Amino acid sequence: MSVAGEMTTSDALLATILKSLEDDKAEDIVQINLRGKTEIGDYMVICTGRSTRQVSAISEKLAQRVKDEFGRTPKVEGKDIGDWVLIDTGDVIVHVFRPEVREFYQLEKMWVGGDAPAPQN
């Protein structure tokens, strides 16, 4: 696939992920462009769920939507505990946190420094 084709796929995947997170009432959604920073993916998305149950549900629905719409089965870690779930779709890495866990790890600052992007509601 060409570089332009890969960008189109990862951008479409990102749009689907953001829509899924919004539909499932994820909070404080932040997207970080990783292109040129690392080879792990094109984007990272970080968001918050209000409880362990919501974090798990957001993650489960997102993984199913990616599978249904893109034919990819994402790798999911942490869904059973529900404090912090990682969904690796290949091009987009998604982190869904409970509020306290997100505050503790401050993952955004690791990737963008002290000027972390403002969450989108």
PDB file of N, CA, C and O in Angstrom, residues 15-62:
ATOM      1  N   ALA A  15     -10.894   8.428  12.763  1.00  0.00           N
ATOM      2  CA  ALA A  15     -12.232   9.024  12.759  1.00  0.00           C
ATOM      3  C   ALA A  15     -13.265   8.060  13.348  1.00  0.00           C
ATOM      4  O   ALA A  15     -14.128   8.463  14.144  1.00  0.00           O
ATOM      5  N   THR A  16     -13.174   6.791  12.996  1.00  0.00           N
ATOM      6  CA  THR A  16     -14.090   5.779  13.536  1.00  0.00           C
ATOM      7  C   THR A  16     -13.905   5.636  15.041  1.00  0.00           C
ATOM      8  O   THR A  16     -14.876   5.535  15.795  1.00  0.00           O
ATOM      9  N   ILE A  17     -12.670   5.624  15.488  1.00  0.00           N
ATOM     10  CA  ILE A  17     -12.368   5.498  16.919  1.00  0.00           C
ATOM     11  C   ILE A  17     -12.927   6.694  17.681  1.00  0.00           C
ATOM     12  O   ILE A  17     -13.588   6.528  18.709  1.00  0.00           O
ATOM     13  N   LEU A  18     -12.674   7.892  17.188  1.00  0.00           N
ATOM     14  CA  LEU A  18     -13.173   9.086  17.877  1.00  0.00           C
ATOM     15  C   LEU A  18     -14.699   9.087  17.943  1.00  0.00           C
ATOM     16  O   LEU A  18     -15.280   9.428  18.972  1.00  0.00           O
ATOM     17  N   LYS A  19     -15.350   8.686  16.862  1.00  0.00           N
ATOM     18  CA  LYS A  19     -16.820   8.616  16.848  1.00  0.00           C
ATOM     19  C   LYS A  19     -17.325   7.591  17.862  1.00  0.00           C
ATOM     20  O   LYS A  19     -18.275   7.850  18.601  1.00  0.00           O
ATOM     21  N   SER A  20     -16.679   6.431  17.914  1.00  0.00           N
ATOM     22  CA  SER A  20     -17.064   5.389  18.861  1.00  0.00           C
ATOM     23  C   SER A  20     -16.926   5.889  20.298  1.00  0.00           C
ATOM     24  O   SER A  20     -17.811   5.685  21.129  1.00  0.00           O
ATOM     25  N   LEU A  21     -15.817   6.555  20.593  1.00  0.00           N
ATOM     26  CA  LEU A  21     -15.586   7.066  21.946  1.00  0.00           C
ATOM     27  C   LEU A  21     -16.630   8.115  22.318  1.00  0.00           C
ATOM     28  O   LEU A  21     -17.157   8.110  23.429  1.00  0.00           O
ATOM     29  N   GLU A  22     -16.938   8.995  21.374  1.00  0.00           N
ATOM     30  CA  GLU A  22     -17.964  10.013  21.629  1.00  0.00           C
ATOM     31  C   GLU A  22     -19.330   9.372  21.834  1.00  0.00           C
ATOM     32  O   GLU A  22     -20.067   9.759  22.744  1.00  0.00           O
ATOM     33  N   ASP A  23     -19.669   8.389  21.001  1.00  0.00           N
ATOM     34  CA  ASP A  23     -20.961   7.704  21.121  1.00  0.00           C
ATOM     35  C   ASP A  23     -21.120   7.028  22.481  1.00  0.00           C
ATOM     36  O   ASP A  23     -22.218   6.961  23.024  1.00  0.00           O
ATOM     37  N   ASP A  24     -20.003   6.509  23.005  1.00  0.00           N
ATOM     38  CA  ASP A  24     -20.046   5.790  24.282  1.00  0.00           C
ATOM     39  C   ASP A  24     -19.745   6.679  25.481  1.00  0.00           C
ATOM     40  O   ASP A  24     -19.487   6.189  26.577  1.00  0.00           O
ATOM     41  N   LYS A  25     -19.779   7.988  25.250  1.00  0.00           N
ATOM     42  CA  LYS A  25     -19.658   8.987  26.337  1.00  0.00           C
ATOM     43  C   LYS A  25     -18.308   8.980  27.040  1.00  0.00           C
ATOM     44  O   LYS A  25     -18.216   9.275  28.235  1.00  0.00           O
ATOM     45  N   ALA A  26     -17.236   8.652  26.297  1.00  0.00           N
ATOM     46  CA  ALA A  26     -15.897   8.802  26.863  1.00  0.00           C
ATOM     47  C   ALA A  26     -15.666  10.295  27.103  1.00  0.00           C
ATOM     48  O   ALA A  26     -16.209  11.143  26.391  1.00  0.00           O
ATOM     49  N   GLU A  27     -14.869  10.598  28.099  1.00  0.00           N
ATOM     50  CA  GLU A  27     -14.621  11.991  28.466  1.00  0.00           C
ATOM     51  C   GLU A  27     -13.169  12.362  28.211  1.00  0.00           C
ATOM     52  O   GLU A  27     -12.294  11.495  28.144  1.00  0.00           O
ATOM     53  N   ASP A  28     -12.923  13.663  28.111  1.00  0.00           N
ATOM     54  CA  ASP A  28     -11.563  14.212  27.991  1.00  0.00           C
ATOM     55  C   ASP A  28     -10.748  13.503  26.909  1.00  0.00           C
ATOM     56  O   ASP A  28      -9.629  13.031  27.152  1.00  0.00           O
ATOM     57  N   ILE A  29     -11.298  13.424  25.710  1.00  0.00           N
ATOM     58  CA  ILE A  29     -10.646  12.718  24.599  1.00  0.00           C
ATOM     59  C   ILE A  29      -9.524  13.585  24.037  1.00  0.00           C
ATOM     60  O   ILE A  29      -9.737  14.746  23.689  1.00  0.00           O
ATOM     61  N   VAL A  30      -8.335  12.995  23.965  1.00  0.00           N
ATOM     62  CA  VAL A  30      -7.166  13.680  23.408  1.00  0.00           C
ATOM     63  C   VAL A  30      -6.583  12.790  22.328  1.00  0.00           C
ATOM     64  O   VAL A  30      -6.414  11.587  22.525  1.00  0.00           O
ATOM     65  N   GLN A  31      -6.279  13.382  21.171  1.00  0.00           N
ATOM     66  CA  GLN A  31      -5.587  12.633  20.126  1.00  0.00           C
ATOM     67  C   GLN A  31      -4.206  13.239  19.945  1.00  0.00           C
ATOM     68  O   GLN A  31      -4.030  14.448  20.007  1.00  0.00           O
ATOM     69  N   ILE A  32      -3.223  12.367  19.758  1.00  0.00           N
ATOM     70  CA  ILE A  32      -1.833  12.787  19.591  1.00  0.00           C
ATOM     71  C   ILE A  32      -1.314  12.193  18.293  1.00  0.00           C
ATOM     72  O   ILE A  32      -1.392  10.980  18.085  1.00  0.00           O
ATOM     73  N   ASN A  33      -0.797  13.042  17.427  1.00  0.00           N
ATOM     74  CA  ASN A  33      -0.210  12.602  16.167  1.00  0.00           C
ATOM     75  C   ASN A  33       1.187  12.056  16.471  1.00  0.00           C
ATOM     76  O   ASN A  33       2.051  12.783  16.966  1.00  0.00           O
ATOM     77  N   LEU A  34       1.419  10.784  16.193  1.00  0.00           N
ATOM     78  CA  LEU A  34       2.699  10.141  16.480  1.00  0.00           C
ATOM     79  C   LEU A  34       3.618  10.061  15.260  1.00  0.00           C
ATOM     80  O   LEU A  34       4.751   9.612  15.379  1.00  0.00           O
ATOM     81  N   ARG A  35       3.111  10.476  14.106  1.00  0.00           N
ATOM     82  CA  ARG A  35       3.924  10.380  12.886  1.00  0.00           C
ATOM     83  C   ARG A  35       5.216  11.167  13.067  1.00  0.00           C
ATOM     84  O   ARG A  35       5.204  12.316  13.476  1.00  0.00           O
ATOM     85  N   GLY A  36       6.319  10.512  12.762  1.00  0.00           N
ATOM     86  CA  GLY A  36       7.625  11.140  12.900  1.00  0.00           C
ATOM     87  C   GLY A  36       8.192  11.072  14.298  1.00  0.00           C
ATOM     88  O   GLY A  36       9.339  11.434  14.522  1.00  0.00           O
ATOM     89  N   LYS A  37       7.411  10.607  15.279  1.00  0.00           N
ATOM     90  CA  LYS A  37       7.877  10.500  16.658  1.00  0.00           C
ATOM     91  C   LYS A  37       8.236   9.062  17.022  1.00  0.00           C
ATOM     92  O   LYS A  37       9.108   8.828  17.843  1.00  0.00           O
ATOM     93  N   THR A  38       7.485   8.097  16.450  1.00  0.00           N
ATOM     94  CA  THR A  38       7.681   6.691  16.782  1.00  0.00           C
ATOM     95  C   THR A  38       7.087   5.829  15.677  1.00  0.00           C
ATOM     96  O   THR A  38       6.276   6.294  14.880  1.00  0.00           O
ATOM     97  N   GLU A  39       7.481   4.582  15.662  1.00  0.00           N
ATOM     98  CA  GLU A  39       6.961   3.633  14.679  1.00  0.00           C
ATOM     99  C   GLU A  39       5.817   2.789  15.242  1.00  0.00           C
ATOM    100  O   GLU A  39       5.296   1.934  14.539  1.00  0.00           O
ATOM    101  N   ILE A  40       5.404   3.027  16.485  1.00  0.00           N
ATOM    102  CA  ILE A  40       4.370   2.180  17.091  1.00  0.00           C
ATOM    103  C   ILE A  40       2.991   2.418  16.504  1.00  0.00           C
ATOM    104  O   ILE A  40       2.107   1.596  16.644  1.00  0.00           O
ATOM    105  N   GLY A  41       2.788   3.566  15.868  1.00  0.00           N
ATOM    106  CA  GLY A  41       1.502   3.867  15.261  1.00  0.00           C
ATOM    107  C   GLY A  41       1.485   5.280  14.741  1.00  0.00           C
ATOM    108  O   GLY A  41       2.438   6.041  14.937  1.00  0.00           O
ATOM    109  N   ASP A  42       0.405   5.636  14.068  1.00  0.00           N
ATOM    110  CA  ASP A  42       0.261   6.980  13.529  1.00  0.00           C
ATOM    111  C   ASP A  42      -0.376   7.937  14.530  1.00  0.00           C
ATOM    112  O   ASP A  42      -0.103   9.128  14.513  1.00  0.00           O
ATOM    113  N   TYR A  43      -1.261   7.394  15.369  1.00  0.00           N
ATOM    114  CA  TYR A  43      -1.953   8.229  16.355  1.00  0.00           C
ATOM    115  C   TYR A  43      -2.065   7.494  17.685  1.00  0.00           C
ATOM    116  O   TYR A  43      -2.093   6.274  17.730  1.00  0.00           O
ATOM    117  N   MET A  44      -2.180   8.296  18.746  1.00  0.00           N
ATOM    118  CA  MET A  44      -2.531   7.783  20.066  1.00  0.00           C
ATOM    119  C   MET A  44      -3.760   8.570  20.509  1.00  0.00           C
ATOM    120  O   MET A  44      -3.832   9.781  20.298  1.00  0.00           O
ATOM    121  N   VAL A  45      -4.709   7.864  21.068  1.00  0.00           N
ATOM    122  CA  VAL A  45      -5.908   8.505  21.605  1.00  0.00           C
ATOM    123  C   VAL A  45      -5.992   8.125  23.077  1.00  0.00           C
ATOM    124  O   VAL A  45      -5.829   6.958  23.441  1.00  0.00           O
ATOM    125  N   ILE A  46      -6.247   9.132  23.908  1.00  0.00           N
ATOM    126  CA  ILE A  46      -6.368   8.921  25.344  1.00  0.00           C
ATOM    127  C   ILE A  46      -7.705   9.488  25.777  1.00  0.00           C
ATOM    128  O   ILE A  46      -8.097  10.583  25.356  1.00  0.00           O
ATOM    129  N   CYS A  47      -8.425   8.718  26.586  1.00  0.00           N
ATOM    130  CA  CYS A  47      -9.725   9.194  27.065  1.00  0.00           C
ATOM    131  C   CYS A  47     -10.010   8.606  28.438  1.00  0.00           C
ATOM    132  O   CYS A  47      -9.284   7.753  28.927  1.00  0.00           O
ATOM    133  N   THR A  48     -11.103   9.072  29.010  1.00  0.00           N
ATOM    134  CA  THR A  48     -11.485   8.662  30.360  1.00  0.00           C
ATOM    135  C   THR A  48     -12.898   8.110  30.362  1.00  0.00           C
ATOM    136  O   THR A  48     -13.783   8.635  29.676  1.00  0.00           O
ATOM    137  N   GLY A  49     -13.095   7.050  31.148  1.00  0.00           N
ATOM    138  CA  GLY A  49     -14.414   6.535  31.470  1.00  0.00           C
ATOM    139  C   GLY A  49     -14.663   6.788  32.946  1.00  0.00           C
ATOM    140  O   GLY A  49     -13.724   6.836  33.731  1.00  0.00           O
ATOM    141  N   ARG A  50     -15.898   6.958  33.331  1.00  0.00           N
ATOM    142  CA  ARG A  50     -16.215   7.331  34.717  1.00  0.00           C
ATOM    143  C   ARG A  50     -16.050   6.204  35.733  1.00  0.00           C
ATOM    144  O   ARG A  50     -15.928   6.459  36.923  1.00  0.00           O
ATOM    145  N   SER A  51     -16.089   4.954  35.269  1.00  0.00           N
ATOM    146  CA  SER A  51     -16.016   3.823  36.200  1.00  0.00           C
ATOM    147  C   SER A  51     -15.328   2.654  35.503  1.00  0.00           C
ATOM    148  O   SER A  51     -15.145   2.667  34.285  1.00  0.00           O
ATOM    149  N   THR A  52     -14.995   1.626  36.267  1.00  0.00           N
ATOM    150  CA  THR A  52     -14.377   0.440  35.660  1.00  0.00           C
ATOM    151  C   THR A  52     -15.334  -0.199  34.662  1.00  0.00           C
ATOM    152  O   THR A  52     -14.908  -0.655  33.600  1.00  0.00           O
ATOM    153  N   ARG A  53     -16.608  -0.198  34.974  1.00  0.00           N
ATOM    154  CA  ARG A  53     -17.601  -0.775  34.062  1.00  0.00           C
ATOM    155  C   ARG A  53     -17.644   0.006  32.747  1.00  0.00           C
ATOM    156  O   ARG A  53     -17.677  -0.569  31.664  1.00  0.00           O
ATOM    157  N   GLN A  54     -17.637   1.344  32.820  1.00  0.00           N
ATOM    158  CA  GLN A  54     -17.683   2.135  31.594  1.00  0.00           C
ATOM    159  C   GLN A  54     -16.386   1.985  30.794  1.00  0.00           C
ATOM    160  O   GLN A  54     -16.419   1.888  29.572  1.00  0.00           O
ATOM    161  N   VAL A  55     -15.236   1.964  31.468  1.00  0.00           N
ATOM    162  CA  VAL A  55     -13.956   1.780  30.777  1.00  0.00           C
ATOM    163  C   VAL A  55     -13.969   0.466  30.000  1.00  0.00           C
ATOM    164  O   VAL A  55     -13.594   0.414  28.824  1.00  0.00           O
ATOM    165  N   SER A  56     -14.419  -0.600  30.636  1.00  0.00           N
ATOM    166  CA  SER A  56     -14.484  -1.903  29.970  1.00  0.00           C
ATOM    167  C   SER A  56     -15.467  -1.890  28.807  1.00  0.00           C
ATOM    168  O   SER A  56     -15.187  -2.424  27.729  1.00  0.00           O
ATOM    169  N   ALA A  57     -16.635  -1.271  28.997  1.00  0.00           N
ATOM    170  CA  ALA A  57     -17.657  -1.233  27.940  1.00  0.00           C
ATOM    171  C   ALA A  57     -17.185  -0.410  26.745  1.00  0.00           C
ATOM    172  O   ALA A  57     -17.365  -0.818  25.592  1.00  0.00           O
ATOM    173  N   ILE A  58     -16.584   0.752  26.999  1.00  0.00           N
ATOM    174  CA  ILE A  58     -16.050   1.588  25.916  1.00  0.00           C
ATOM    175  C   ILE A  58     -15.049   0.784  25.098  1.00  0.00           C
ATOM    176  O   ILE A  58     -15.084   0.785  23.865  1.00  0.00           O
ATOM    177  N   SER A  59     -14.166   0.084  25.790  1.00  0.00           N
ATOM    178  CA  SER A  59     -13.107  -0.681  25.131  1.00  0.00           C
ATOM    179  C   SER A  59     -13.665  -1.834  24.314  1.00  0.00           C
ATOM    180  O   SER A  59     -13.241  -2.075  23.176  1.00  0.00           O
ATOM    181  N   GLU A  60     -14.612  -2.532  24.892  1.00  0.00           N
ATOM    182  CA  GLU A  60     -15.219  -3.676  24.202  1.00  0.00           C
ATOM    183  C   GLU A  60     -15.946  -3.241  22.930  1.00  0.00           C
ATOM    184  O   GLU A  60     -15.791  -3.837  21.862  1.00  0.00           O
ATOM    185  N   LYS A  61     -16.732  -2.185  23.036  1.00  0.00           N
ATOM    186  CA  LYS A  61     -17.470  -1.691  21.871  1.00  0.00           C
ATOM    187  C   LYS A  61     -16.523  -1.152  20.805  1.00  0.00           C
ATOM    188  O   LYS A  61     -16.748  -1.362  19.610  1.00  0.00           O
ATOM    189  N   LEU A  62     -15.469  -0.477  21.226  1.00  0.00           N
ATOM    190  CA  LEU A  62     -14.500   0.057  20.269  1.00  0.00           C
ATOM    191  C   LEU A  62     -13.803  -1.068  19.508  1.00  0.00           C
ATOM    192  O   LEU A  62     -13.686  -1.029  18.279  1.00  0.00           O
TER     193      LEU A  62
END
